[in-house]
GROMACS .gro file of C-alpha atoms in nm:
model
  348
    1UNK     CA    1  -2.880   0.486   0.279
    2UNK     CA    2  -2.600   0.542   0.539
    3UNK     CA    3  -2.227   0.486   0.445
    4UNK     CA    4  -1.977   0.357   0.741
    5UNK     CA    5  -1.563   0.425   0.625
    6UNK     CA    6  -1.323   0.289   0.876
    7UNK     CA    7  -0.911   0.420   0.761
    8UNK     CA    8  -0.701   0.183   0.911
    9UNK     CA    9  -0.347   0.310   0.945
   10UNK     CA   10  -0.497   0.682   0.969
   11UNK     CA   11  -0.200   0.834   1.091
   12UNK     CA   12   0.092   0.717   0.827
   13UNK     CA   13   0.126   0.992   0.557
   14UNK     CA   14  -0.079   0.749   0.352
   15UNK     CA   15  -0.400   0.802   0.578
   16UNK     CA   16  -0.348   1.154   0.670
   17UNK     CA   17  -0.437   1.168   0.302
   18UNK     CA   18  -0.675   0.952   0.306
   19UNK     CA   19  -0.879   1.122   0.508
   20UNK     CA   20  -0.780   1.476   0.314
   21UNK     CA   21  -0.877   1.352   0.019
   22UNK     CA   22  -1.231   1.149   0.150
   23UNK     CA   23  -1.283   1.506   0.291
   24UNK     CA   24  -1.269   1.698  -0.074
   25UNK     CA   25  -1.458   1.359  -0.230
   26UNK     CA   26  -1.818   1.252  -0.322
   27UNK     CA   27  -1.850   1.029  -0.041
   28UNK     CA   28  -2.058   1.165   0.245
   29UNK     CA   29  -1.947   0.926   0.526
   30UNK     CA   30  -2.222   0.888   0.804
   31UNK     CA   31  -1.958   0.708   1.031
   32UNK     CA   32  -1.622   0.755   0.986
   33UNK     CA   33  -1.363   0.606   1.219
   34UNK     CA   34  -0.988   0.616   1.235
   35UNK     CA   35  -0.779   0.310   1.370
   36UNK     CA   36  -0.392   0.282   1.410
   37UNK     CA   37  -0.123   0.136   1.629
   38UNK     CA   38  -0.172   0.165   2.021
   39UNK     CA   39   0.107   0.425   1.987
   40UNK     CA   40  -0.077   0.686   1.813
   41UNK     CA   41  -0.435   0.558   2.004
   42UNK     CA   42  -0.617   0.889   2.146
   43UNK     CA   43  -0.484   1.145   1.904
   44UNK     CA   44  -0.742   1.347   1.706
   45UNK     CA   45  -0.739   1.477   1.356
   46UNK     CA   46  -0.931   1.703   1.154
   47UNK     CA   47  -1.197   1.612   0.939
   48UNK     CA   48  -1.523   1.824   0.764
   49UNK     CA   49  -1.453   2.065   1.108
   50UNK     CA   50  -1.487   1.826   1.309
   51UNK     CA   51  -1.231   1.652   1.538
   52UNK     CA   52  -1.197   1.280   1.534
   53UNK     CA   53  -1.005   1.045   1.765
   54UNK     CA   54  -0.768   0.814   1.661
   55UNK     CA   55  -0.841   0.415   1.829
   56UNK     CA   56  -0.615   0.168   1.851
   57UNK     CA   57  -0.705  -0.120   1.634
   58UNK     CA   58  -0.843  -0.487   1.875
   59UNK     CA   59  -0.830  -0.736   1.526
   60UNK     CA   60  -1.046  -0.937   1.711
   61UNK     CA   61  -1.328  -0.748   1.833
   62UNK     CA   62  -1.353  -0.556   1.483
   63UNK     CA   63  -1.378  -0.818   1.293
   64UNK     CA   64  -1.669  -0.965   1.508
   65UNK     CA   65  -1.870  -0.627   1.580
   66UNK     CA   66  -2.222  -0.659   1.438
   67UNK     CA   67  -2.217  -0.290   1.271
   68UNK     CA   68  -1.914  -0.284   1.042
   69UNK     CA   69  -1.835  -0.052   0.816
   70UNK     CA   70  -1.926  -0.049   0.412
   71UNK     CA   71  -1.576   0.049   0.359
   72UNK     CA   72  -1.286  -0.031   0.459
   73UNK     CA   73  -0.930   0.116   0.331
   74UNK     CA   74  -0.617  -0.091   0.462
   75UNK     CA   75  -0.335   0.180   0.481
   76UNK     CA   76  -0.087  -0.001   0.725
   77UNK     CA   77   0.161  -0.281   0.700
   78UNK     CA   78   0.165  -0.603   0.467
   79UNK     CA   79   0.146  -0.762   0.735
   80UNK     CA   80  -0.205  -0.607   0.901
   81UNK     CA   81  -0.313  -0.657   0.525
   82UNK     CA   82  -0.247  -0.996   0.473
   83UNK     CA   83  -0.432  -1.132   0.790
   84UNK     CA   84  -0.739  -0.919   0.761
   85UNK     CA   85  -0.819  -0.815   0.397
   86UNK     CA   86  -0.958  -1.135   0.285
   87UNK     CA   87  -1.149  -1.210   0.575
   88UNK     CA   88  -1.320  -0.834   0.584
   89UNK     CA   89  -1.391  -0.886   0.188
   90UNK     CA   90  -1.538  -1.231   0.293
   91UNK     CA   91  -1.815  -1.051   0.487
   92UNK     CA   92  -1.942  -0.850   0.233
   93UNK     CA   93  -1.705  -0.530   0.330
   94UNK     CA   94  -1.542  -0.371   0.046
   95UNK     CA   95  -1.189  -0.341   0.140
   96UNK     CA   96  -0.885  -0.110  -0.092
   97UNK     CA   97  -0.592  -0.218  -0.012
   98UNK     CA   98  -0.305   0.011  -0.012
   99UNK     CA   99  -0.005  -0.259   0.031
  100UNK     CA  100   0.133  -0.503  -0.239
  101UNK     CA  101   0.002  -0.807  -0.094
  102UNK     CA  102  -0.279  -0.872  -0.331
  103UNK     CA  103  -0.185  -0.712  -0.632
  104UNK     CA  104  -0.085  -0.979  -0.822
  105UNK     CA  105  -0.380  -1.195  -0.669
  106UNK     CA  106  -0.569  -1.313  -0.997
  107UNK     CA  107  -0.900  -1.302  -0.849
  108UNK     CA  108  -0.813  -0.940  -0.687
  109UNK     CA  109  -0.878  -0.671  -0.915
  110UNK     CA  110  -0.576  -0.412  -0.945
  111UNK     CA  111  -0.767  -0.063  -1.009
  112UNK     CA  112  -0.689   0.261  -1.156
  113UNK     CA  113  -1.048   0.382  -1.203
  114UNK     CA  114  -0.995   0.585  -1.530
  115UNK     CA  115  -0.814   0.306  -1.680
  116UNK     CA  116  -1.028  -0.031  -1.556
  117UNK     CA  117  -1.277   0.077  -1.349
  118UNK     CA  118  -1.472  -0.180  -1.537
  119UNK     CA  119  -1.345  -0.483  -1.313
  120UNK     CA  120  -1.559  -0.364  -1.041
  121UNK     CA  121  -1.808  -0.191  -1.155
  122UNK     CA  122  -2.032  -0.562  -1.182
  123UNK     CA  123  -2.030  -0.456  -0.772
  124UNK     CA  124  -1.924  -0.860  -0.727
  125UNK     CA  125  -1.575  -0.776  -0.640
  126UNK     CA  126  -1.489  -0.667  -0.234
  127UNK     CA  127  -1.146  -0.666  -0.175
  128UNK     CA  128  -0.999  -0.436  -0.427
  129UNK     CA  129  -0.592  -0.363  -0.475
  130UNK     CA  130  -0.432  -0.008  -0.531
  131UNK     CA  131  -0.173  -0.015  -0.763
  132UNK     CA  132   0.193   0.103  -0.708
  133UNK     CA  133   0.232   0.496  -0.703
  134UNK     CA  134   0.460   0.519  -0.972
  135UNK     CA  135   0.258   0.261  -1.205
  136UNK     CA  136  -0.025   0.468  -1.125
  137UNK     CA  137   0.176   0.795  -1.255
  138UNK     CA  138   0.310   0.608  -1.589
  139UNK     CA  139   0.002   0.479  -1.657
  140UNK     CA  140  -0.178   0.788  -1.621
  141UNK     CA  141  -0.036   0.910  -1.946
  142UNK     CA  142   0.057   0.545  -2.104
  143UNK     CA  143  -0.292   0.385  -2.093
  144UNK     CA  144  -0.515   0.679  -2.326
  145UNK     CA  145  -0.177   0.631  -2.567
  146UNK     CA  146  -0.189   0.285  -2.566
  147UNK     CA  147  -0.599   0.292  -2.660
  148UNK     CA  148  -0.488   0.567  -2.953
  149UNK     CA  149  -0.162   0.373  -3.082
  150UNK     CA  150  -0.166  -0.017  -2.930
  151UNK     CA  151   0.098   0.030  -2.652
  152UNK     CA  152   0.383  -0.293  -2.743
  153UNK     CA  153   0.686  -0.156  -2.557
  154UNK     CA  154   0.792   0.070  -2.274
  155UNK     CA  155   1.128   0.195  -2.112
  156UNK     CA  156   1.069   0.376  -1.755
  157UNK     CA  157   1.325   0.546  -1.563
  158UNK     CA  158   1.149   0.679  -1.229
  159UNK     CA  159   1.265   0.966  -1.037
  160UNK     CA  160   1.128   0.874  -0.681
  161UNK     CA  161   1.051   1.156  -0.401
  162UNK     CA  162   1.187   1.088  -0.044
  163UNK     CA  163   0.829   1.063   0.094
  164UNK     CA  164   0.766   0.742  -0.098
  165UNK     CA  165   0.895   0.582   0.252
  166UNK     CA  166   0.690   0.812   0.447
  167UNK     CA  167   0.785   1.118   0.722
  168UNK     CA  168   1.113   0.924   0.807
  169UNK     CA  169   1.279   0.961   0.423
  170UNK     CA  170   1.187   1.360   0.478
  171UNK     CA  171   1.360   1.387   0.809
  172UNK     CA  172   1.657   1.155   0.674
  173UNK     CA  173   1.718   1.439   0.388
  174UNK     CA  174   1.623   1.749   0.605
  175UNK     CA  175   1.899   1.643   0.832
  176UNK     CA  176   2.137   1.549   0.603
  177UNK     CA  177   2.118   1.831   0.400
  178UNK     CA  178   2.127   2.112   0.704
  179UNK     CA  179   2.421   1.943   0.790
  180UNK     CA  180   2.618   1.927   0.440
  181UNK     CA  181   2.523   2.324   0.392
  182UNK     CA  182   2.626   2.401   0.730
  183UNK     CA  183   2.972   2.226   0.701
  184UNK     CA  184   3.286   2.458   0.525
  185UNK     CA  185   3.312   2.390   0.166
  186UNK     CA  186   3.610   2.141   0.216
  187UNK     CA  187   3.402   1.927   0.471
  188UNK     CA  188   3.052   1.911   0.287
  189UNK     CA  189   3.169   1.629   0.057
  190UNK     CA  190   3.288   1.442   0.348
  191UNK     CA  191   2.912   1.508   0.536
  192UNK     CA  192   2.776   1.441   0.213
  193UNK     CA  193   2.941   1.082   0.149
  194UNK     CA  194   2.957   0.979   0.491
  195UNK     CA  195   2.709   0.640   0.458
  196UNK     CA  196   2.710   0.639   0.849
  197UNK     CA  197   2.483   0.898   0.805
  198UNK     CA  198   2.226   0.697   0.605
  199UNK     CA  199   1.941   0.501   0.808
  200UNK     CA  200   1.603   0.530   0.633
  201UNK     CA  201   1.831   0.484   0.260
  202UNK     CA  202   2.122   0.253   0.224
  203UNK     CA  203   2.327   0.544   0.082
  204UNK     CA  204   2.324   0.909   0.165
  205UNK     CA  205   2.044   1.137   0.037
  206UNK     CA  206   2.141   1.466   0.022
  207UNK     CA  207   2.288   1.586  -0.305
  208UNK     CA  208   2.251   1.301  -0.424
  209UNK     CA  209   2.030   0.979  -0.630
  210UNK     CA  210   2.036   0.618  -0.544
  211UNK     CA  211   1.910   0.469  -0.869
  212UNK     CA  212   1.778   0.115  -0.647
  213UNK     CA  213   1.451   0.089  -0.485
  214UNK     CA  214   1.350  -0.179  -0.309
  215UNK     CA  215   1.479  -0.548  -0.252
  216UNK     CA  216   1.708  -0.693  -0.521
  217UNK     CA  217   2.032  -0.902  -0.676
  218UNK     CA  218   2.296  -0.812  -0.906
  219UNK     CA  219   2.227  -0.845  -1.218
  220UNK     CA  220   1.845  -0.838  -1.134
  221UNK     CA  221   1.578  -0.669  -1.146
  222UNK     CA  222   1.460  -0.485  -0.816
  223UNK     CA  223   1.106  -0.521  -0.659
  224UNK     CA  224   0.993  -0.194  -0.729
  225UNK     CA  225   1.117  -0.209  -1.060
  226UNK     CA  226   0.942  -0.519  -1.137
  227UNK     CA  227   0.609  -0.368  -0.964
  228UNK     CA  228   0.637  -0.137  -1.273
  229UNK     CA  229   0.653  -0.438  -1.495
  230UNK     CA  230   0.386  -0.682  -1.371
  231UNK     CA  231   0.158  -0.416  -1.293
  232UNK     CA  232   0.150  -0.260  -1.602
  233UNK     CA  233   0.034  -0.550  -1.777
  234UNK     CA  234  -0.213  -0.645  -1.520
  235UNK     CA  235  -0.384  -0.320  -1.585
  236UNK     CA  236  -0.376  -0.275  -1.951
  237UNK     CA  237  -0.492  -0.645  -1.956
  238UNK     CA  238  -0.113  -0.686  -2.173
  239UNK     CA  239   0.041  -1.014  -1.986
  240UNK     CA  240   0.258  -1.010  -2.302
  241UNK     CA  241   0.363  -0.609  -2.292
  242UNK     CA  242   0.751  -0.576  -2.235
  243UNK     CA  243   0.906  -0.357  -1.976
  244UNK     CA  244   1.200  -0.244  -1.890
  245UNK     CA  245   1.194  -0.012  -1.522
  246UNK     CA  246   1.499   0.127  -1.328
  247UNK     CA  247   1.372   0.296  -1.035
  248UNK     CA  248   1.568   0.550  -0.836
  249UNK     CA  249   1.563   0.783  -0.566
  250UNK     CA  250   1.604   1.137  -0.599
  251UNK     CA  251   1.620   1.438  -0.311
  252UNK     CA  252   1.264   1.552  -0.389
  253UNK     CA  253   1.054   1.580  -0.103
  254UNK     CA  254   0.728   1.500  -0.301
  255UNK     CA  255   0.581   1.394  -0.628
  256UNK     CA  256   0.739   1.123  -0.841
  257UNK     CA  257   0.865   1.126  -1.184
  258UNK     CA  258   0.866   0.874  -1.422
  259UNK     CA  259   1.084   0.930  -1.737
  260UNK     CA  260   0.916   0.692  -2.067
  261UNK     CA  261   1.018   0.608  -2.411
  262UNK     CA  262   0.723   0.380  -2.564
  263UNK     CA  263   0.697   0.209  -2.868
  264UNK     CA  264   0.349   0.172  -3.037
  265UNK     CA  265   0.190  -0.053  -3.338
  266UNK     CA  266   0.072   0.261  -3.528
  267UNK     CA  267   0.216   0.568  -3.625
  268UNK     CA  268   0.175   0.815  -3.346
  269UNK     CA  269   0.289   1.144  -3.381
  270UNK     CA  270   0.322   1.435  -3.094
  271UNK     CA  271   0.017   1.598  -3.270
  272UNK     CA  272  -0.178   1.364  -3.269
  273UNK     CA  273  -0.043   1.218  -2.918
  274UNK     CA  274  -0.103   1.540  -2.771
  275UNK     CA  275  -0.456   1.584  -2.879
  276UNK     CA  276  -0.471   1.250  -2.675
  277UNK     CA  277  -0.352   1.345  -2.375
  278UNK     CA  278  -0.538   1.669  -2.350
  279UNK     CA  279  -0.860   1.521  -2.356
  280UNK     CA  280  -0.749   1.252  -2.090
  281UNK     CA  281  -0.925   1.296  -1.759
  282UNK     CA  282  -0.666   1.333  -1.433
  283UNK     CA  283  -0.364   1.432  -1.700
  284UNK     CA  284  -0.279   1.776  -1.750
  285UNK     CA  285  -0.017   1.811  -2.055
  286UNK     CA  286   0.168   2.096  -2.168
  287UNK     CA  287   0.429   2.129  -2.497
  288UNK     CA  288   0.686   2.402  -2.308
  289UNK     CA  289   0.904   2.597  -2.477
  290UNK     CA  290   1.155   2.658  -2.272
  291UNK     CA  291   1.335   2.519  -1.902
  292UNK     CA  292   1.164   2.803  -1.743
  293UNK     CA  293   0.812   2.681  -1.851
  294UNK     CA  294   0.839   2.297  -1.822
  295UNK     CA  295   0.684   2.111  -1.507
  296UNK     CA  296   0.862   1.994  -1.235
  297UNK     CA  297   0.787   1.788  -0.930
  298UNK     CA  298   0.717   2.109  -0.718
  299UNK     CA  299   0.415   2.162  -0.980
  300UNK     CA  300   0.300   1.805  -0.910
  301UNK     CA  301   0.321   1.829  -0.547
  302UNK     CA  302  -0.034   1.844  -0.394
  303UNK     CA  303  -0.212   1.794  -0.688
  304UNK     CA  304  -0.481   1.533  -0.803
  305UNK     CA  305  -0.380   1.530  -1.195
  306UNK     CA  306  -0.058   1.373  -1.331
  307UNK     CA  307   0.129   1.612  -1.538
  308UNK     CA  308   0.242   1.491  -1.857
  309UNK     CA  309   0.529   1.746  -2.054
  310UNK     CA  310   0.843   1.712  -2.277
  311UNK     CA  311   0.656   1.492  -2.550
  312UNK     CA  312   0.801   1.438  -2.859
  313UNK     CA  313   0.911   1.134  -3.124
  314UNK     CA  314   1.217   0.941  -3.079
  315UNK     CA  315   1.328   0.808  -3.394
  316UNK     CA  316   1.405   0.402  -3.463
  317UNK     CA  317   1.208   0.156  -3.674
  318UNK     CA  318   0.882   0.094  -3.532
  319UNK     CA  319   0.674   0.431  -3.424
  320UNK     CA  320   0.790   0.549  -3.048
  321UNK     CA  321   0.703   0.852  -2.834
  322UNK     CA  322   0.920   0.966  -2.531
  323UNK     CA  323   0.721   1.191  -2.263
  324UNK     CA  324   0.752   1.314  -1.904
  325UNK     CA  325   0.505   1.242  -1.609
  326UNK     CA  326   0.454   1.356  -1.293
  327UNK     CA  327   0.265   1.291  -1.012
  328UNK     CA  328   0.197   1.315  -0.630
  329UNK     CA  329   0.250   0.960  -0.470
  330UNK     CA  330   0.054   1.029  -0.172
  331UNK     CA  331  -0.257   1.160  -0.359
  332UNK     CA  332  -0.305   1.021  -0.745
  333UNK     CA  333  -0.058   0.737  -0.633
  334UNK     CA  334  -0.199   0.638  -0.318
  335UNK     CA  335  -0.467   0.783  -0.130
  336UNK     CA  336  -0.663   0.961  -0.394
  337UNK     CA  337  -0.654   0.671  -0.639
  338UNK     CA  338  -0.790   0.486  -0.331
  339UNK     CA  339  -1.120   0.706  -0.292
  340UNK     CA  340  -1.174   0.732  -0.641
  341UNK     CA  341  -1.211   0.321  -0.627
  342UNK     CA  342  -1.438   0.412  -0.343
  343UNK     CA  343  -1.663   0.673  -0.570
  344UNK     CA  344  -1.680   0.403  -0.821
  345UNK     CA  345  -1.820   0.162  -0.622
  346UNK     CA  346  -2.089   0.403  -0.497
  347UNK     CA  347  -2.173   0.502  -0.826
  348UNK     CA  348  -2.278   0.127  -0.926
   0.00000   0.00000   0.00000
């Protein structure tokens, strides 16, 4: 049985790994093609040693060609997402969405394979939505807790890399921090806090956090906090869970960190807790012992597994745990969570 994969949106840093992380996967693709803006149309990239060209995406004629692909895995705007994603799952396609646009979709299945792969695995659903990276990371370690303990509560504060907005947020830093460190001592705070500087980020980023991410109002929850929120309790299947997010950026190139205090309906204790965690599958957890020994986003970086570290009780009425995890947004949050949806669905 052949399998045809078409990336759409190949060459954001979402696709690039995408098609890194397809390559290291179960998934033998017979076809593989690679579609993106006219732009970037008739570049090549590297796949399995071979070298593929990029094509520039005609909506029209794809969607009518008589040999489409099994797979499809939407890694470009809202936009591109919202006119075609339906209409490809329509036709029998199975299509993982990498936007928000259907997450919240009731009839749209919002996956984290070691947590739900259940929804699809009946093979009836097609157009399948990957959740937001930093749910994906909390949840990681949350979810096997919440199966242990009976998850009721949870407090996030997330420590978002600059590559969350792709290779623009990395340039935006690089350049503002070569110029701060190349300024004299009296003019880097002037470099620093000079806002013209800031395109990609409404503040500068260098040296710096901006603890808002996304669109919002005073007094009001942002968007990407509440993607922490709704799609936490779409996933655990908790509509009733409460959730408190506030989501900021940090000047971390890659791999996001998600700070979580969580209160549970039975006693849970770090022993016991930890026991939990170590037999999860994509969490590695460590107890360290010292600052020299604990994890850090540079750990996280380029890895599949969410790292889990600085677990322990936090005291108040009702049992609560506070931990640590981190995670690589462009592989467990994005692209690698997206393939493993993929292996699931060939494994039906």
């Amino acid at each position: 049985m052949t399998l045809k994969v078409d990336i759409v949106g190949a060459t954001g840093a979402v696709g690039l790994e995408l098609l890194r992380c397809l390559e290291q996967s179960s998934l033998t693709p017979d076809r593989l093609r690679l579609y993106a803006s006219a732009k970037s149309a008739g570049a090549s990239l590297d796949y399995a040693g071979r070298s593929l060209a990029v094509l520039a995406l005609d909506e029209a004629s794809w969607l009518e060609e008589d040999n489409p692909a099994d797979i499809v895995f939407l890694a470009a705007s809202e936009a591109l997402s919202r006119r075609l994603g339906r209409r490809l799952a329509a036709r029998g396609q199975i299509v993982i969405d990498n936007s928000s646009v259907f997450r919240m979709e009731d009839d749209v299945p919002l996956v984290v394979p070691e947590i739900n792969a259940a929804l699809i695995k009946s093979g009836e659903a097609r157009l399948i939505a990957n959740p937001n990276c930093s749910t994906i990371v909390a949840l990681m370690a949350l979810a096997p807790l919440h199966e242990a303990f009976g998850l009721r509560s949870f407090v996030a504060s997330t420590y978002q890399a600059v590559s969350g907005v792709g290779q623009s947020g990395i340039a935006e830093l690089k350049a503002q921090s070569q110029a701060a460190l190349a300024a004299t001592s009296s003019e880097a705070a002037e470099v620093v806090a000079e806002d013209s500087a800031a395109q990609v980020f409404a503040r500068p980023m260098a040296f710096n956090l901006i603890p808002w991410i996304g669109e919002g109002m005073a007094g009001k929850d942002t968007s990407e906090e509440l993607k922490m929120q709704r799609e936490a309790r779409k996933i655990l299947a908790l509509p009733d869970l409460e959730v408190f997010c506030t989501a900021v950026r940090v000047p971390v190139f890659r791999a996001h960190a998600v700070s979580i205090v969580a209160v549970f309906q039975n006693q849970a204790k770090v022993a016991a807790a930890a026991q939990v965690l170590e037999g999860t599958s994509g969490v590695r957890f460590q107890c360290p012992g010292t600052a020299a020994e604990v994890w850090t986003p540079r750990d996280a970086a380029a890895k599949d597994e969410v790292l889990v570290t600085r677990l322990r009780e936090v005291a108040g009425a009702e049992p609560r745990l506070g931990l640590f995890a981190i995670g690589d947004q462009l592989r467990k949050g994005a692209a690698l969570n997206a393939v493993q949806i993929a292996e699931t669905f060939q494994g039906i």
